[in-house]
Short mmCIF file of C-alpha atoms in Angstrom, two decimals:
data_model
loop_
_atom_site.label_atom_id
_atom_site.label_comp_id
_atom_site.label_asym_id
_atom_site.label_seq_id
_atom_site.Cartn_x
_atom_site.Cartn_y
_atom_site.Cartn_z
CA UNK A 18 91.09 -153.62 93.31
CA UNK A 19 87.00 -153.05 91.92
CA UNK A 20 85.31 -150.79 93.79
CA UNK A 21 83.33 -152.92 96.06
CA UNK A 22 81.14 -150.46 98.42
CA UNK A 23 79.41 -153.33 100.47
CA UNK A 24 81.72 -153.62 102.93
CA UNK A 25 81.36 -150.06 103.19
CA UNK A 26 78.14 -150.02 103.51
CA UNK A 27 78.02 -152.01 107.02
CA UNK A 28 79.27 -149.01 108.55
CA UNK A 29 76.90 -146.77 107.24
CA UNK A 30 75.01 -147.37 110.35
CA UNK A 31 77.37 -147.13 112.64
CA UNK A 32 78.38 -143.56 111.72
CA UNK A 33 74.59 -142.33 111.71
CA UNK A 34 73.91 -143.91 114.86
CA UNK A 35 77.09 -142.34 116.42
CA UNK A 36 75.82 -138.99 114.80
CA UNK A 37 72.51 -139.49 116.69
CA UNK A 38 73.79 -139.78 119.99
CA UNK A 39 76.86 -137.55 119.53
CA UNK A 40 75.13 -135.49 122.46
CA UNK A 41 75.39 -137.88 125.63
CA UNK A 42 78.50 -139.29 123.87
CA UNK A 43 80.07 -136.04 123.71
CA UNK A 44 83.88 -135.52 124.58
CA UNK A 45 84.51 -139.76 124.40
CA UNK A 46 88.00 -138.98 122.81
CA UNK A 47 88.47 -142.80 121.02
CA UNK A 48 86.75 -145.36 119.31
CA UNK A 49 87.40 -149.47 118.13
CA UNK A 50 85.56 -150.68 115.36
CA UNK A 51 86.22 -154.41 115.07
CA UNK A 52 85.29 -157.00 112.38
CA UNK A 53 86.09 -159.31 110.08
CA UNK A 54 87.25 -158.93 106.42
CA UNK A 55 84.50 -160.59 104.27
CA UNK A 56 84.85 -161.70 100.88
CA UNK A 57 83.32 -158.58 99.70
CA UNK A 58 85.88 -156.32 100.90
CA UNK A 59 88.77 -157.92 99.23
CA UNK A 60 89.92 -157.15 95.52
CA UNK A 61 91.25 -159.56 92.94
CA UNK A 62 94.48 -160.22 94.17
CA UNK A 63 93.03 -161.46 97.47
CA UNK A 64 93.73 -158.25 99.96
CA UNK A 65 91.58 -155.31 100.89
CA UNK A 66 91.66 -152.62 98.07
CA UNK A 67 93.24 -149.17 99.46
CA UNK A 68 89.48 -147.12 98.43
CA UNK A 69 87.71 -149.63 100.50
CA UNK A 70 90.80 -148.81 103.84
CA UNK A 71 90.27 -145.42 102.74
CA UNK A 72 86.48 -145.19 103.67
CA UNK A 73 87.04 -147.46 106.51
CA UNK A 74 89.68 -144.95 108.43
CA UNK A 75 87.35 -142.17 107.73
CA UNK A 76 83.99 -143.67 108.91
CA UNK A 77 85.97 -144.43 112.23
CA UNK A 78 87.75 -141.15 112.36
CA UNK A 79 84.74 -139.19 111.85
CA UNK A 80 82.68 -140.85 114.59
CA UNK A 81 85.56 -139.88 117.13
CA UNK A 82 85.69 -136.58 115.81
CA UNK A 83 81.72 -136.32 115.53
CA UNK A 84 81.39 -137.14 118.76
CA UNK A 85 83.93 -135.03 120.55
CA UNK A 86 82.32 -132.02 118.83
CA UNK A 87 78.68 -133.11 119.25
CA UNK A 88 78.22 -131.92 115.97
CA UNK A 89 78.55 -131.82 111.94
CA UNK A 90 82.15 -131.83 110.36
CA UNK A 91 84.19 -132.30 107.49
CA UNK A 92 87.67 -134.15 106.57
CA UNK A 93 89.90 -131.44 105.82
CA UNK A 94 93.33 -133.37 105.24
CA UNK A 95 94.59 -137.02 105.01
CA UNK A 96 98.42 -137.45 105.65
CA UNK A 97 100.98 -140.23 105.74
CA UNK A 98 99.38 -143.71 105.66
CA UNK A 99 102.10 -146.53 104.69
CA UNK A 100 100.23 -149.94 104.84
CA UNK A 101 102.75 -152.23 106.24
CA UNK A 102 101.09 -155.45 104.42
CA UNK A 103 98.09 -156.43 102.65
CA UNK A 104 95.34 -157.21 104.73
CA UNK A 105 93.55 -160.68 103.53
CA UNK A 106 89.92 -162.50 103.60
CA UNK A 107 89.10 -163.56 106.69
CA UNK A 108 91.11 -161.31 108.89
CA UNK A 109 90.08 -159.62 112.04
CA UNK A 110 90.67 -155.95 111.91
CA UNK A 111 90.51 -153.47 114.45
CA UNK A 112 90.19 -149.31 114.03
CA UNK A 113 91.35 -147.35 116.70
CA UNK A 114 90.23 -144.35 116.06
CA UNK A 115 91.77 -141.29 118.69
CA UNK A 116 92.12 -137.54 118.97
CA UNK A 117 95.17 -136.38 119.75
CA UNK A 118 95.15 -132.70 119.63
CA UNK A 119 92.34 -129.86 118.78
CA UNK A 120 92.83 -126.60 117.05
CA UNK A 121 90.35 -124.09 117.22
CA UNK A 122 88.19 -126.02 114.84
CA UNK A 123 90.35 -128.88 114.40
CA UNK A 124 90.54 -132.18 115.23
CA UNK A 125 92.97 -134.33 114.40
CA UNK A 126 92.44 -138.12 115.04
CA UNK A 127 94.73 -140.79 114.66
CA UNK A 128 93.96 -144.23 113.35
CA UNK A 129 95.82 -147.28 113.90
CA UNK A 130 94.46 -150.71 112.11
CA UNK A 131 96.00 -153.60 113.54
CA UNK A 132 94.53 -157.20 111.63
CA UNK A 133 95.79 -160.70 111.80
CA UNK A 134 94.25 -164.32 112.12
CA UNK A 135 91.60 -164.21 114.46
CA UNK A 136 92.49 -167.15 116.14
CA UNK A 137 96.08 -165.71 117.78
CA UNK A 138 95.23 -163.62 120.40
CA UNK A 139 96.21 -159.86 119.39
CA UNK A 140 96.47 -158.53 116.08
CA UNK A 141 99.66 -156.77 114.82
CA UNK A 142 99.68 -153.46 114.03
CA UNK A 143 99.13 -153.05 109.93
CA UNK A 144 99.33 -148.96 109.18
CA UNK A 145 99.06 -145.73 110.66
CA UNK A 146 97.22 -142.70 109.10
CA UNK A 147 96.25 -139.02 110.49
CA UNK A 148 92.91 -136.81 109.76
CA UNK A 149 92.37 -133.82 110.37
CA UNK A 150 88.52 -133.15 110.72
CA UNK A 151 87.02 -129.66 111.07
CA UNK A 152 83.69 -128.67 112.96
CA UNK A 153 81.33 -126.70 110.65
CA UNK A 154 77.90 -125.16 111.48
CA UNK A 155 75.07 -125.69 109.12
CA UNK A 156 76.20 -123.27 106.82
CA UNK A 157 79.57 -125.10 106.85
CA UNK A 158 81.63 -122.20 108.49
CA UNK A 159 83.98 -123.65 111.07
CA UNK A 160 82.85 -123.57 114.40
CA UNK A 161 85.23 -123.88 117.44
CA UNK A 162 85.45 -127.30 119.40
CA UNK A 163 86.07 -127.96 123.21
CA UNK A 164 89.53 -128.28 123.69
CA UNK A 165 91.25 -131.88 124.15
CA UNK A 166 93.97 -131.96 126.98
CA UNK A 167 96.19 -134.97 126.99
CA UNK A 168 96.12 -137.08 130.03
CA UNK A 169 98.17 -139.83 130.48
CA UNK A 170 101.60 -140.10 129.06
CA UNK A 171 100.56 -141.82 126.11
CA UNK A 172 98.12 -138.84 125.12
CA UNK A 173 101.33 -136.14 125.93
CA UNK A 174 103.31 -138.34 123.26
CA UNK A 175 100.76 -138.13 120.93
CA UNK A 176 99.79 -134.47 121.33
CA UNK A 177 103.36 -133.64 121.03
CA UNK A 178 103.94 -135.83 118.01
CA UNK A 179 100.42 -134.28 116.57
CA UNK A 180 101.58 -131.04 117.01
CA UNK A 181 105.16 -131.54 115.37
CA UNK A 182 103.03 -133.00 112.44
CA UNK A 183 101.18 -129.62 112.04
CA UNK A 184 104.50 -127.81 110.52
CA UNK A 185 105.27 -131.28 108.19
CA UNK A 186 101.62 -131.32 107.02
CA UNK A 187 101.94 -127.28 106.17
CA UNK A 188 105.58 -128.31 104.57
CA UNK A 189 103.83 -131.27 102.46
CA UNK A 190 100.61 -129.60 101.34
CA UNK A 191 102.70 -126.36 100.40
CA UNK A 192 104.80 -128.58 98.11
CA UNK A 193 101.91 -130.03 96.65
CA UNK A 194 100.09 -126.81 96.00
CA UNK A 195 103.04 -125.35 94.67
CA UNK A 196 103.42 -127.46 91.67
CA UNK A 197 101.93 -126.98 88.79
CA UNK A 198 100.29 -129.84 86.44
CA UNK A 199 100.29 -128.62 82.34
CA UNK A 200 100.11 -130.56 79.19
CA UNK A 201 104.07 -129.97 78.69
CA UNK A 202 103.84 -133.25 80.58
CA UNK A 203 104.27 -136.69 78.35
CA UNK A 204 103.58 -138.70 81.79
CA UNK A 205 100.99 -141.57 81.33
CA UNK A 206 97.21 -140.18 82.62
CA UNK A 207 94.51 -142.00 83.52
CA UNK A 208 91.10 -140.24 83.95
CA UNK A 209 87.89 -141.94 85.52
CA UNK A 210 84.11 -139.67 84.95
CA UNK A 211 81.36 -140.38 86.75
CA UNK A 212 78.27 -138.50 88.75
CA UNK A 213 77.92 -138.63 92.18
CA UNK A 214 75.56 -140.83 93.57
CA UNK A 215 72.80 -140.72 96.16
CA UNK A 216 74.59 -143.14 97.99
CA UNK A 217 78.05 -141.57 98.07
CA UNK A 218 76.17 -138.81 100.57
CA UNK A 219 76.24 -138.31 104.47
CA UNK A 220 72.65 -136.83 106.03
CA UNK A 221 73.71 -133.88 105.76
CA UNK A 222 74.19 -134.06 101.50
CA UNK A 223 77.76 -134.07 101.69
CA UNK A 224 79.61 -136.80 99.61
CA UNK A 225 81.71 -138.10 102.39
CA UNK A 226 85.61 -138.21 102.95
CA UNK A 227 86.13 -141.40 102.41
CA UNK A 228 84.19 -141.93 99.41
CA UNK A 229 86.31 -139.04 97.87
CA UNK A 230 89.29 -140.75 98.99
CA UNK A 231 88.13 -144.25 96.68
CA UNK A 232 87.95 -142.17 93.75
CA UNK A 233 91.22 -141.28 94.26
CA UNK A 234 92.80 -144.63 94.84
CA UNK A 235 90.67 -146.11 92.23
CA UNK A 236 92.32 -143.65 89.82
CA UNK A 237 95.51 -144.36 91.23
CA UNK A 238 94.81 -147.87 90.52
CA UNK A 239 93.79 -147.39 87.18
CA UNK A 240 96.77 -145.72 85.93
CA UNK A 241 99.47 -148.05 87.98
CA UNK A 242 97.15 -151.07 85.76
CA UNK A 243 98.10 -149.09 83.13
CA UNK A 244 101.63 -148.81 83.16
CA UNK A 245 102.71 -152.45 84.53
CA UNK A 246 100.54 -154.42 83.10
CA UNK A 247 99.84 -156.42 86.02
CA UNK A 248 97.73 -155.89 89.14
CA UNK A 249 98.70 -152.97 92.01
CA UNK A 250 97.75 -152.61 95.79
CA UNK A 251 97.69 -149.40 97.31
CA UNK A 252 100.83 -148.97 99.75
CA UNK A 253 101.57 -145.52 100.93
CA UNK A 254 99.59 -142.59 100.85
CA UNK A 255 101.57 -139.11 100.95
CA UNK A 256 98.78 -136.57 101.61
CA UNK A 257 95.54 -136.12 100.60
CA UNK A 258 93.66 -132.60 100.48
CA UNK A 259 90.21 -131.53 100.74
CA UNK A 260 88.84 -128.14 98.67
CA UNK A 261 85.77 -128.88 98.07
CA UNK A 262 82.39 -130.10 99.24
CA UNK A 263 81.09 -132.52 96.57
CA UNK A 264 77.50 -132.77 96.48
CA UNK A 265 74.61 -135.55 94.59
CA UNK A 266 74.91 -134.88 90.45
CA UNK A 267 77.76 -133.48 90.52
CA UNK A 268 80.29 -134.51 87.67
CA UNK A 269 83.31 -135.63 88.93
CA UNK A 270 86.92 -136.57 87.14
CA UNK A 271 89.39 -137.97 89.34
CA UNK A 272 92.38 -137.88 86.66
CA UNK A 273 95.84 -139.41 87.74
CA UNK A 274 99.07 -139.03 86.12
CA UNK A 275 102.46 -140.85 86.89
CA UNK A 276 105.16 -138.36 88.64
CA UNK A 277 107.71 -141.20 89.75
CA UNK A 278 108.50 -145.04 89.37
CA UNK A 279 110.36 -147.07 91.96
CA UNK A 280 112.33 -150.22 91.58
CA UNK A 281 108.44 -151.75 92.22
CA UNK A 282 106.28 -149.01 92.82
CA UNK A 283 104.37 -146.38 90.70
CA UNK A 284 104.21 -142.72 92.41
CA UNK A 285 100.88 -140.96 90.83
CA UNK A 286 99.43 -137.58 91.46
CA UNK A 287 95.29 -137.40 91.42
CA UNK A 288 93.32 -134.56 91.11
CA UNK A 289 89.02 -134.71 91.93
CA UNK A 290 87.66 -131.95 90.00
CA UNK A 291 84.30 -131.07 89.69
CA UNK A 292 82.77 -129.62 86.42
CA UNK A 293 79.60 -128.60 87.64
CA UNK A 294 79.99 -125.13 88.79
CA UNK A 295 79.33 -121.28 88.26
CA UNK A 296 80.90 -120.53 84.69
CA UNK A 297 81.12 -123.62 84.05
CA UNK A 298 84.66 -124.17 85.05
CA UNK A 299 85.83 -127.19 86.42
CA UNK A 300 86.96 -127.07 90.10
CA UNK A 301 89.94 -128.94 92.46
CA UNK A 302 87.48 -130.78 94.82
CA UNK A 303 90.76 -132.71 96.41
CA UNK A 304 94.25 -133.29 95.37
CA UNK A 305 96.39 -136.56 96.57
CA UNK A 306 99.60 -138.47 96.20
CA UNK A 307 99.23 -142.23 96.07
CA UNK A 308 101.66 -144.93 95.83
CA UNK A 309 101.14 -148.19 94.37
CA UNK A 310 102.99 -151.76 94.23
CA UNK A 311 102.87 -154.22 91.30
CA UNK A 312 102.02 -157.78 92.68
CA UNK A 313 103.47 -160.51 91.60
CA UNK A 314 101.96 -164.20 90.51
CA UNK A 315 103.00 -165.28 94.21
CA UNK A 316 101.67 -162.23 95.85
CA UNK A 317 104.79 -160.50 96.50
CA UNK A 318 106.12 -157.37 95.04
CA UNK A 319 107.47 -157.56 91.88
CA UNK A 320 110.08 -154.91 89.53
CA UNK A 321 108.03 -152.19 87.28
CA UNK A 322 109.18 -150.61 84.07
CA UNK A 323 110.80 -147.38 85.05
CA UNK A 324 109.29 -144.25 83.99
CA UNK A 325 111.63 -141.47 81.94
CA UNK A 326 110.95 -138.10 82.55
CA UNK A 327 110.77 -136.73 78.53
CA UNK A 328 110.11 -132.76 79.17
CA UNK A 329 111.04 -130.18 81.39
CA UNK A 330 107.44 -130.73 83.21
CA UNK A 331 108.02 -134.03 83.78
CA UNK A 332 111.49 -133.62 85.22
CA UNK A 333 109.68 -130.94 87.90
CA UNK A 334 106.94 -133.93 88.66
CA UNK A 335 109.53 -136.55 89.30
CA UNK A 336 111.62 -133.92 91.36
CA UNK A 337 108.46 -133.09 93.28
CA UNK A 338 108.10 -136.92 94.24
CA UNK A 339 111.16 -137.36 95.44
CA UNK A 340 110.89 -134.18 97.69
CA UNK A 341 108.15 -136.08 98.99
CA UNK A 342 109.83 -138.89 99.78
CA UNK A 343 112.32 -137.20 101.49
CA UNK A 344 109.68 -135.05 103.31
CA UNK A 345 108.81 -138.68 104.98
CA UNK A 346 111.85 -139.37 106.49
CA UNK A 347 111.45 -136.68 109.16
CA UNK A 348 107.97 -137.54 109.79
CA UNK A 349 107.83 -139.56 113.27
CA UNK A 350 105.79 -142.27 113.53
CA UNK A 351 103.03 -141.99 116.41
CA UNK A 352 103.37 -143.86 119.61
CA UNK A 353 102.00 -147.19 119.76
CA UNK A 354 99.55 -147.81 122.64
CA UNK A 355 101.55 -151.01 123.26
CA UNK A 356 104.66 -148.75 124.90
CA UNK A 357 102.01 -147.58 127.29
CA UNK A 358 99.64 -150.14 127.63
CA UNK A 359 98.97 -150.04 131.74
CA UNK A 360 98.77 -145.97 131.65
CA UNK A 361 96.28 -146.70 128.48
CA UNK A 362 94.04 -148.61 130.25
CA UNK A 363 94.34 -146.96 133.44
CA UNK A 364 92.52 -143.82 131.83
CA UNK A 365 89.44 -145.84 131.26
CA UNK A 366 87.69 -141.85 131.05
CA UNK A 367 86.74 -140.73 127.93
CA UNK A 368 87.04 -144.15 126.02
CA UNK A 369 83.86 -145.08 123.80
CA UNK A 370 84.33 -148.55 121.89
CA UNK A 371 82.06 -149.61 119.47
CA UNK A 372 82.43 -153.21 118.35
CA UNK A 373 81.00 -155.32 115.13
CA UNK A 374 81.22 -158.28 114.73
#
C-alpha cells in the first residue's frame, strides 16, 4: 500500500475541467467516472491501496457536488465505506457519484464503485461510501445551495435513507469527539511528518479531501504493518471528519494508534494535525477511524495477534471501537440503482456522465 499519486493524478483534470464549466452544468445531480485500474494504482499485494479509493471517491463526489452548486466547496465528513473486496490490476471501475439530499449548505453525495473484469458485461457492486460536501464563498463561509428534490422512486429511497443517516452521522461523530486520546495509553502509535505539497492543492489553495483522506489511510497502514508483521488492505472506514483547511507548507502529522484488534483486523484511530499555527500549537485538521485486514501469502485474510488493553485509557479506546461497531449495525445500506433500474433510466434529467477511458 505506497502512496502512489499517479493514478490520482489522471483525474486532476477532470475535476478542474468540471470546475470550469460548473455554470452550464449546473444542477446535473450525478456523475460516472469509468476506467481501468493501471499498474500504478495498485499496491504491493496486487489491489488498489484504500488512500488511492480515498481520493478517487472524493474527486468524483466533488465534481457532483461542484457542479450542483456552481461553485467552490469543501468535504466536510466521510462516513461508512466497507470495501466488499479488493479491487485488482486490470479491472474496470466505475464511480457513481449522486446527491441525494441538500441541507442548507450541504450536500451529501453518494458513491457507489462497482469493478470487475472488463470483459463480463456489468461490474458488481464493490463498496458504498457517503460525503457530505459544503458550499463556501471565497472567504470559505458556507453559502446556501439550490435545493435537490428527489424524483423518481429511487431518489425518495435515497433521500429518505440520506436523511436517516443525518442522526447516525451526528451519533458517530459525537462518539468520536467525545473521547479523549492521552499518553495513559500503552496502545501501539504510528506517526508519519511531512509538509504539504504544491501538488496536494485544489485552485483554490486548498489541500483537497481526498488527499487528506491518504494521509490517513497511509497512517493507518503504517501502524496495522506494524503490529502484524505482514501486509494490510484498507477494509472499512467508520467516519472520517474534517476541521480544518490544510494549506501548501503546512506541517502535517497524521499519527495513528491501535483502539481494537479483530480475529483478522486491526481497528486504528488517526488524527491530521497541523503544527503550523498561531501560538504555535498544533491543530486537529481531521480525525478518522480506519480498519485494516492482514493478507495472507494467498491473498486472503489471515488471523492477527490480538491487542490487550493494559490501562484504564486503553480499556475506554477499545470500548469506544466496539461502540462503533455496534453503531454500524443500524446503519442501512443505500439502495442500489439495480432495484430501480427502469425508473433510473427513465429520469434521463439531470444526469451528467463523464467517462475515461
Amino acid at each position: 500500500m505506497q502512496a502512489t499519486h499517479a493514478g490520482h493524478d489522471r483525474w486532476i483534470d477532470l475535476t478542474e475541467l468540471t470546475a470550469q464549466h460548473c455554470q452550464q452544468k449546473a444542477f446535473c445531480h450525478k456523475i460516472i467516472h469509468r476506467f481501468h485500474v493501471e499498474s500504478v494504482d495498485v499496491g504491493d499485494v496486487g489491489f488498489v491501496d484504500g488512500g488511492t479509493l480515498l481520493e478517487w471517491i472524493d474527486t468524483a463526489a466533488y465534481a457532483t457536488a461542484a457542479q450542483w452548486c456552481a461553485g467552490h466547496c469543501v468535504a466536510a465528513s466521510v462516513g461508512n465505506l466497507h470495501l466488499e473486496r479488493p479491487i485488482g490490476l486490470g479491472e474496470l471501475v466505475e464511480l457513481h457519484a449522486d446527491l441525494v439530499y441538500t441541507g442548507r449548505s450541504s450536500m451529501h453525495i453518494l458513491v457507489t464503485i462497482c469493478s470487475g473484469d472488463p470483459s463480463l458485461a456489468k461490474a458488481g457492486q464493490t463498496a458504498q461510501c457517503s460525503i457530505v460536501f459544503v458550499a463556501v464563498d471565497t472567504g470559505g463561509n458556507p453559502v446556501e445551495v439550490p435545493r435537490w428534490t428527489p424524483v423518481t422512486m429511487l431518489d425518495l429511497q435515497r433521500h429518505r435513507q440520506a436523511r436517516a443517516r443525518v442522526r447516525m452521522r451526528r451519533r458517530i461523530e459525537g462518539a468520536m469527539d467525545a473521547m479523549s486520546y492521552t499518553d495513559g495509553s500503552t496502545a501501539p502509535r504510528t506517526t508519519l511528518r511531512f509538509r504539504a505539497a504544491a501538488a496536494d492543492v485544489d485552485s483554490d489553495g486548498n489541500v483537497r479531501g481526498g488527499r487528506v483522506m491518504r494521509w490517513i489511510d497511509e497512517a493507518a497502514y503504517a501502524c496495522g504493518v506494524g503490529w502484524t508483521g505482514s501486509e494490510v488492505i484498507t477494509s472499512y472506514i467508520a467516519g472520517i471528519r474534517f476541521h480544518q483547511p490544510v494549506f501548501v507548507g503546512d506541517a502535517i502529522e497524521a499519527g495513528a494508534r491501535i483502539i481494537h484488534t479483530g480475529p483478522r483486523s486491526v481497528h486504528a484511530s488517526i488524527h491530521v494535525t497541523n503544527a503550523d499555527t498561531v501560538g504555535g500549537r498544533s491543530c486537529v485538521v481531521a480525525h478518522g477511524v480506519v480498519v485494516v485486514v492482514a493478507v495472507g501469502d494467498h491473498g486472503g485474510a489471515r488471523l492477527v495477534q490480538k491487542w490487550e488493553p493494559a490501562s484504564d485509557q486503553d480499556t475506554r479506546l477499545d470500548q469506544h471501537a466496539l461502540f462503533l461497531i455496534e453503531l454500524r449495525q443500524y446503519i442501512e445500506p443505500f439502495t442500489t440503482a439495480a432495484i430501480f433500474a427502469t425508473d433510473a433510466e427513465s429520469a434521463g434529467s439531470g444526469d451528467c456522465t463523464d467517462k475515461i477511458g
